[in-house]
Coordinates of C-alpha atoms in Angstrom, one line a residue:
X3 CA 0.0 0.0 0.0
X4 CA 1.3 3.4 -1.0
X5 CA 1.3 5.5 2.1
X6 CA 0.7 7.2 4.3
X7 CA -1.9 9.6 2.9
X8 CA -0.5 13.1 3.5
X9 CA -2.9 16.0 4.1
X10 CA -2.4 19.7 4.0
X11 CA -4.5 21.6 6.6
X12 CA -4.8 25.4 5.7
X13 CA -6.0 27.3 8.7
X14 CA -6.6 30.7 10.1
X15 CA -8.3 31.2 13.5
X16 CA -9.8 27.7 13.5
X17 CA -9.5 26.9 17.2
X18 CA -13.2 26.2 17.6
X19 CA -13.4 23.2 15.3
X20 CA -9.7 22.2 14.9
X21 CA -9.6 19.6 17.7
X22 CA -12.4 17.6 16.1
X23 CA -10.6 17.8 12.7
X24 CA -7.3 16.6 14.1
X25 CA -8.9 13.9 16.2
X26 CA -10.5 12.5 13.1
X27 CA -7.0 12.3 11.5
X28 CA -5.5 10.7 14.6
X29 CA -8.2 8.0 14.4
X30 CA -6.8 7.0 11.0
X31 CA -3.6 5.7 12.7
X32 CA -0.5 5.4 10.6
X33 CA -2.5 5.8 7.4
X34 CA -2.4 9.6 7.7
X35 CA 0.2 12.3 8.3
X36 CA -0.5 16.0 8.0
X37 CA 1.0 19.4 7.7
X38 CA -0.9 22.3 9.2
X39 CA -0.1 25.5 7.4
X40 CA -1.5 28.3 9.5
X41 CA -1.7 31.9 8.5
X42 CA -0.4 33.4 11.8
X43 CA -3.7 32.8 13.7
X44 CA -4.3 34.8 16.9
X45 CA -6.7 32.3 18.6
X46 CA -4.3 29.5 19.5
X47 CA -4.8 27.4 16.4
X48 CA -1.1 26.5 16.1
X49 CA -0.9 25.7 19.8
X50 CA -3.8 23.3 19.5
X51 CA -2.3 21.6 16.5
X52 CA 1.0 21.1 18.3
X53 CA -0.8 19.2 21.0
X54 CA -2.2 16.8 18.5
X55 CA 0.9 16.4 16.3
X56 CA 2.5 13.0 16.2
X57 CA 5.8 12.0 14.7
X58 CA 5.7 13.0 11.0
X59 CA 3.0 15.7 11.5
X60 CA 4.2 19.3 11.0
X61 CA 2.8 22.6 12.3
X62 CA 3.9 25.8 10.7
X63 CA 2.5 29.2 11.4
X64 CA 3.4 32.2 9.2
X65 CA 1.7 35.0 7.3
X66 CA 0.3 34.0 3.9
X67 CA -1.9 35.4 1.1
X68 CA -4.9 33.3 1.9
X69 CA -6.0 29.7 1.6
X70 CA -4.5 29.0 -1.8
X71 CA -1.1 30.4 -0.8
X72 CA -1.1 28.3 2.4
X73 CA -2.0 25.1 0.4
X74 CA 0.8 25.8 -2.2
X75 CA 3.3 26.2 0.6
X76 CA 2.1 23.0 2.3
X77 CA 2.0 20.9 -0.9
X78 CA 5.5 22.0 -1.9
X79 CA 7.0 21.1 1.5
X80 CA 5.1 18.1 2.8
X81 CA 5.9 15.3 0.4
X82 CA 3.8 12.2 0.1
X83 CA 2.8 10.1 -2.9
X84 CA -0.9 10.3 -2.2
X85 CA -2.1 13.7 -1.0
X86 CA -5.1 15.9 -0.3
X87 CA -6.2 18.7 1.9
X88 CA -8.8 19.2 4.6
X89 CA -10.0 22.4 6.2
X90 CA -9.7 23.0 9.9
X91 CA -13.5 22.6 10.4
X92 CA -14.1 19.4 8.4
X93 CA -13.5 15.7 9.4
X94 CA -12.1 12.6 7.7
X95 CA -14.5 9.7 8.0
X96 CA -13.4 6.6 9.9
X97 CA -11.3 4.3 7.7
X98 CA -11.3 6.8 4.9
X99 CA -7.5 7.0 4.6
X100 CA -7.0 3.3 4.3
X101 CA -9.8 3.0 1.7
X102 CA -8.2 5.8 -0.4
X103 CA -4.8 4.3 -0.3
X104 CA -6.1 0.9 -1.2
X105 CA -8.1 2.4 -4.2
X106 CA -4.9 4.0 -5.6
X107 CA -2.9 0.8 -5.1
X108 CA -5.5 -1.3 -6.9
X109 CA -5.9 1.2 -9.7
X110 CA -2.4 2.4 -10.8
X111 CA -3.9 4.1 -13.8
X112 CA -6.1 6.4 -11.6
X113 CA -4.9 9.9 -10.8
X114 CA -7.7 11.1 -8.6
X115 CA -10.1 9.4 -6.1
X116 CA -13.3 10.9 -4.6
X117 CA -16.1 9.5 -2.6
X118 CA -19.1 10.8 -0.7
X119 CA -19.5 13.3 2.1
X120 CA -21.8 13.8 5.0
X121 CA -23.0 17.3 5.9
X122 CA -22.6 18.1 9.6
X123 CA -23.6 21.2 11.6
X124 CA -21.6 23.3 14.0
X125 CA -22.2 20.7 16.7
X126 CA -21.1 17.8 14.6
X127 CA -24.6 16.4 14.0
X128 CA -25.1 14.8 10.6
X129 CA -27.7 16.7 8.6
X130 CA -27.4 15.1 5.1
X131 CA -25.3 13.1 2.7
X132 CA -24.0 14.0 -0.8
X133 CA -22.8 11.7 -3.6
X134 CA -20.8 13.4 -6.3
X135 CA -20.5 11.9 -9.7
X136 CA -18.1 13.4 -12.3
X137 CA -15.9 11.4 -14.5
X138 CA -15.0 13.6 -17.5
X139 CA -13.8 17.1 -18.3
X140 CA -17.1 17.9 -20.1
X141 CA -19.1 17.0 -17.0
X142 CA -16.8 19.1 -14.8
X143 CA -17.2 22.2 -17.0
X144 CA -20.9 21.7 -17.3
X145 CA -21.6 23.6 -14.2
X146 CA -25.3 24.2 -14.9
X147 CA -26.4 20.6 -15.6
X148 CA -23.8 18.7 -13.5
X149 CA -22.2 20.9 -10.8
X150 CA -25.3 23.0 -9.9
X151 CA -27.3 19.8 -10.5
X152 CA -25.9 18.4 -7.2
X153 CA -23.3 16.1 -8.8
X154 CA -20.4 18.2 -7.7
X155 CA -17.3 17.2 -5.9
X156 CA -16.9 18.5 -2.3
X157 CA -13.3 19.4 -1.5
X158 CA -12.4 17.1 1.5
X159 CA -13.6 14.0 -0.3
X160 CA -11.0 14.4 -3.2
X161 CA -7.5 12.9 -3.1
X162 CA -4.8 12.7 -5.8
X163 CA -1.4 11.4 -6.7
X164 CA 1.4 13.9 -6.1
X165 CA 2.4 13.4 -9.8
X166 CA -1.0 15.0 -10.7
X167 CA -0.3 18.0 -8.4
X168 CA 3.0 18.5 -10.0
X169 CA 1.4 18.5 -13.4
X170 CA -1.7 20.6 -12.7
X171 CA -0.8 22.8 -9.7
X172 CA -0.3 25.1 -8.0
X173 CA -3.7 26.4 -6.7
X174 CA -4.6 29.7 -8.2
X175 CA -4.4 32.8 -6.0
X176 CA -6.9 34.5 -8.3
X177 CA -10.0 32.9 -6.7
X178 CA -11.0 33.1 -3.1
X179 CA -13.7 30.5 -3.0
X180 CA -13.5 28.4 -6.2
X181 CA -9.7 27.8 -6.3
X182 CA -10.3 24.1 -5.7
X183 CA -12.7 23.9 -8.7
X184 CA -10.1 25.8 -10.8
X185 CA -7.5 23.2 -9.8
X186 CA -9.8 20.3 -10.6
X187 CA -10.4 21.8 -14.1
X188 CA -6.6 22.0 -14.5
X189 CA -6.4 18.3 -13.4
X190 CA -8.9 17.1 -16.0
X191 CA -7.5 19.4 -18.7
X192 CA -4.2 17.6 -18.1
X193 CA -5.9 14.2 -18.7
X194 CA -6.4 13.1 -15.1
X195 CA -8.5 9.9 -14.7
X196 CA -10.9 9.9 -11.7
X197 CA -12.4 7.0 -9.7
X198 CA -15.4 7.3 -7.4
X199 CA -15.5 5.3 -4.2
X200 CA -19.1 4.5 -3.0
X201 CA -18.5 5.4 0.6
X202 CA -18.3 8.4 2.9
X203 CA -14.8 9.7 3.0
X204 CA -15.3 13.0 4.8
X205 CA -17.7 15.2 6.8
X206 CA -18.1 18.7 5.6
X207 CA -19.2 21.2 8.3
X208 CA -21.8 23.8 7.4
X209 CA -21.8 26.8 9.7
X210 CA -22.4 30.5 9.4
X211 CA -18.7 31.5 9.8
X212 CA -17.3 29.6 6.9
X213 CA -16.3 31.6 3.9
X214 CA -17.7 29.1 1.4
X215 CA -21.2 30.2 2.5
X216 CA -21.1 33.0 -0.1
X217 CA -22.7 31.0 -2.9
X218 CA -23.1 34.0 -5.3
X219 CA -19.4 34.8 -5.2
X220 CA -18.5 31.1 -5.7
X221 CA -20.8 30.8 -8.7
X222 CA -19.3 34.0 -10.2
X223 CA -15.8 32.6 -9.8
X224 CA -16.8 29.3 -11.4
X225 CA -18.4 31.0 -14.4
X226 CA -15.1 32.9 -14.9
X227 CA -13.1 29.7 -14.6
X228 CA -15.3 27.9 -17.1
X229 CA -15.2 30.8 -19.5
X230 CA -11.4 30.8 -19.5
X231 CA -11.2 27.0 -19.9
X232 CA -13.6 26.9 -22.8
X233 CA -11.5 29.6 -24.6
X234 CA -8.7 27.1 -24.7
X235 CA -10.9 24.7 -26.7
X236 CA -10.7 21.6 -24.5
X237 CA -11.9 18.3 -26.1
X238 CA -15.6 18.5 -25.2
X239 CA -18.6 18.2 -27.5
X240 CA -19.6 21.2 -29.6
X241 CA -23.1 21.1 -28.3
X242 CA -22.1 21.2 -24.6
X243 CA -19.6 24.0 -25.3
X244 CA -22.3 26.2 -27.1
X245 CA -24.9 25.5 -24.4
X246 CA -22.5 26.4 -21.5
X247 CA -21.2 29.6 -23.2
X248 CA -24.8 30.7 -23.9
X249 CA -25.8 30.2 -20.3
X250 CA -22.8 32.1 -19.0
X251 CA -23.5 35.0 -21.3
X252 CA -27.1 35.1 -20.3
X253 CA -26.1 35.1 -16.7
X254 CA -23.9 38.1 -17.3
X255 CA -26.9 39.9 -18.7
X256 CA -29.0 38.9 -15.7
X257 CA -26.3 40.2 -13.3
X258 CA -25.5 43.4 -15.1
X259 CA -26.6 46.6 -13.3
X260 CA -29.4 48.8 -14.6
X261 CA -29.9 50.3 -17.0
X262 CA -29.7 47.5 -19.5
X263 CA -31.6 46.3 -22.6
X264 CA -34.9 44.5 -22.1
X265 CA -34.8 40.8 -22.3
X266 CA -36.4 40.8 -25.7
X267 CA -33.9 43.3 -27.1
X268 CA -31.0 41.5 -25.6
X269 CA -32.2 38.2 -27.0
X270 CA -32.5 39.7 -30.5
X271 CA -28.9 40.8 -30.2
X272 CA -27.7 37.4 -28.8
X273 CA -29.7 34.7 -30.5
X274 CA -27.2 32.1 -29.3
X275 CA -28.8 32.5 -25.9
X276 CA -31.6 30.1 -27.2
X277 CA -29.1 27.3 -26.6
X278 CA -29.5 27.9 -22.9
X279 CA -32.3 25.9 -21.2
X280 CA -33.0 28.8 -18.8
X281 CA -33.6 31.2 -21.7
X282 CA -36.0 28.7 -23.4
X283 CA -37.8 28.2 -20.1
X284 CA -38.1 32.0 -19.7
X285 CA -39.6 32.3 -23.2
X286 CA -42.0 29.5 -22.6
X287 CA -43.2 31.1 -19.3
X288 CA -43.7 34.4 -21.2
X289 CA -45.7 32.8 -24.0
X290 CA -47.9 31.0 -21.5
X291 CA -48.5 34.2 -19.6
X292 CA -49.3 36.0 -22.8
X293 CA -51.7 33.3 -23.8
X294 CA -53.6 33.5 -20.4
X295 CA -53.8 37.3 -20.8
X296 CA -55.4 36.9 -24.3
X297 CA -57.9 34.3 -22.9
X298 CA -59.1 36.8 -20.4
X299 CA -59.8 39.5 -23.1

């Protein structure tokens, strides 16, 4: 078995939830080692981590330029053949590390392994379960049908070979929330092959203080990532490319500040929008509304 699994833990003021995170890693035994890359926290995060650190675990606290920068530092310094990262408020599920290592050992052609996650609340109570399902670059870029259609990957359930990190990394400093999605796009653009494990690998904590709660900003960053990727003409179907671009352009119209052209005028100028299901649905609703108005006359 190739091991141990080596995890980066980017943190900043994570003292509230970090003990549970590190306890979940300690429960994996020798299958996990970790490097906590802290951004000079002021709440005792680094001190808590040092109490949990075993031989081979590393705690480093220094100023950084955010989560992506901390991850890049950790990945560059921590070694490991099979790697991943987990936030200071999430948990690794029991037995997850051994299952991931075994999956990579049994499938030498695979570059990336992902599984399922449980949603937990601030108190650690399980509130739901998610099963991602993405196996191709086209599916990853199809954020409207696949990603926003609840087939997305959730960050702490994804693990990869270091060789893939060296090919597709580092994490981009351009994005605050969707940097992990941008990295996965780079991975599949580089030809990475993914394998899904039908088991819970991590628990993702949902709470009001987490930065990923800003869904609108995350969606905006993802649209920009997809727009840039499609401009490089990756090998996906022409139909999917046209539909995704049309939807992104329509979104840009929707989000544009006033004053802006009416929908009818904008559609006449951009007939390619008709490839987007949301546009066709809007037209259908308008036609039905017009029909009901005429029936009342």
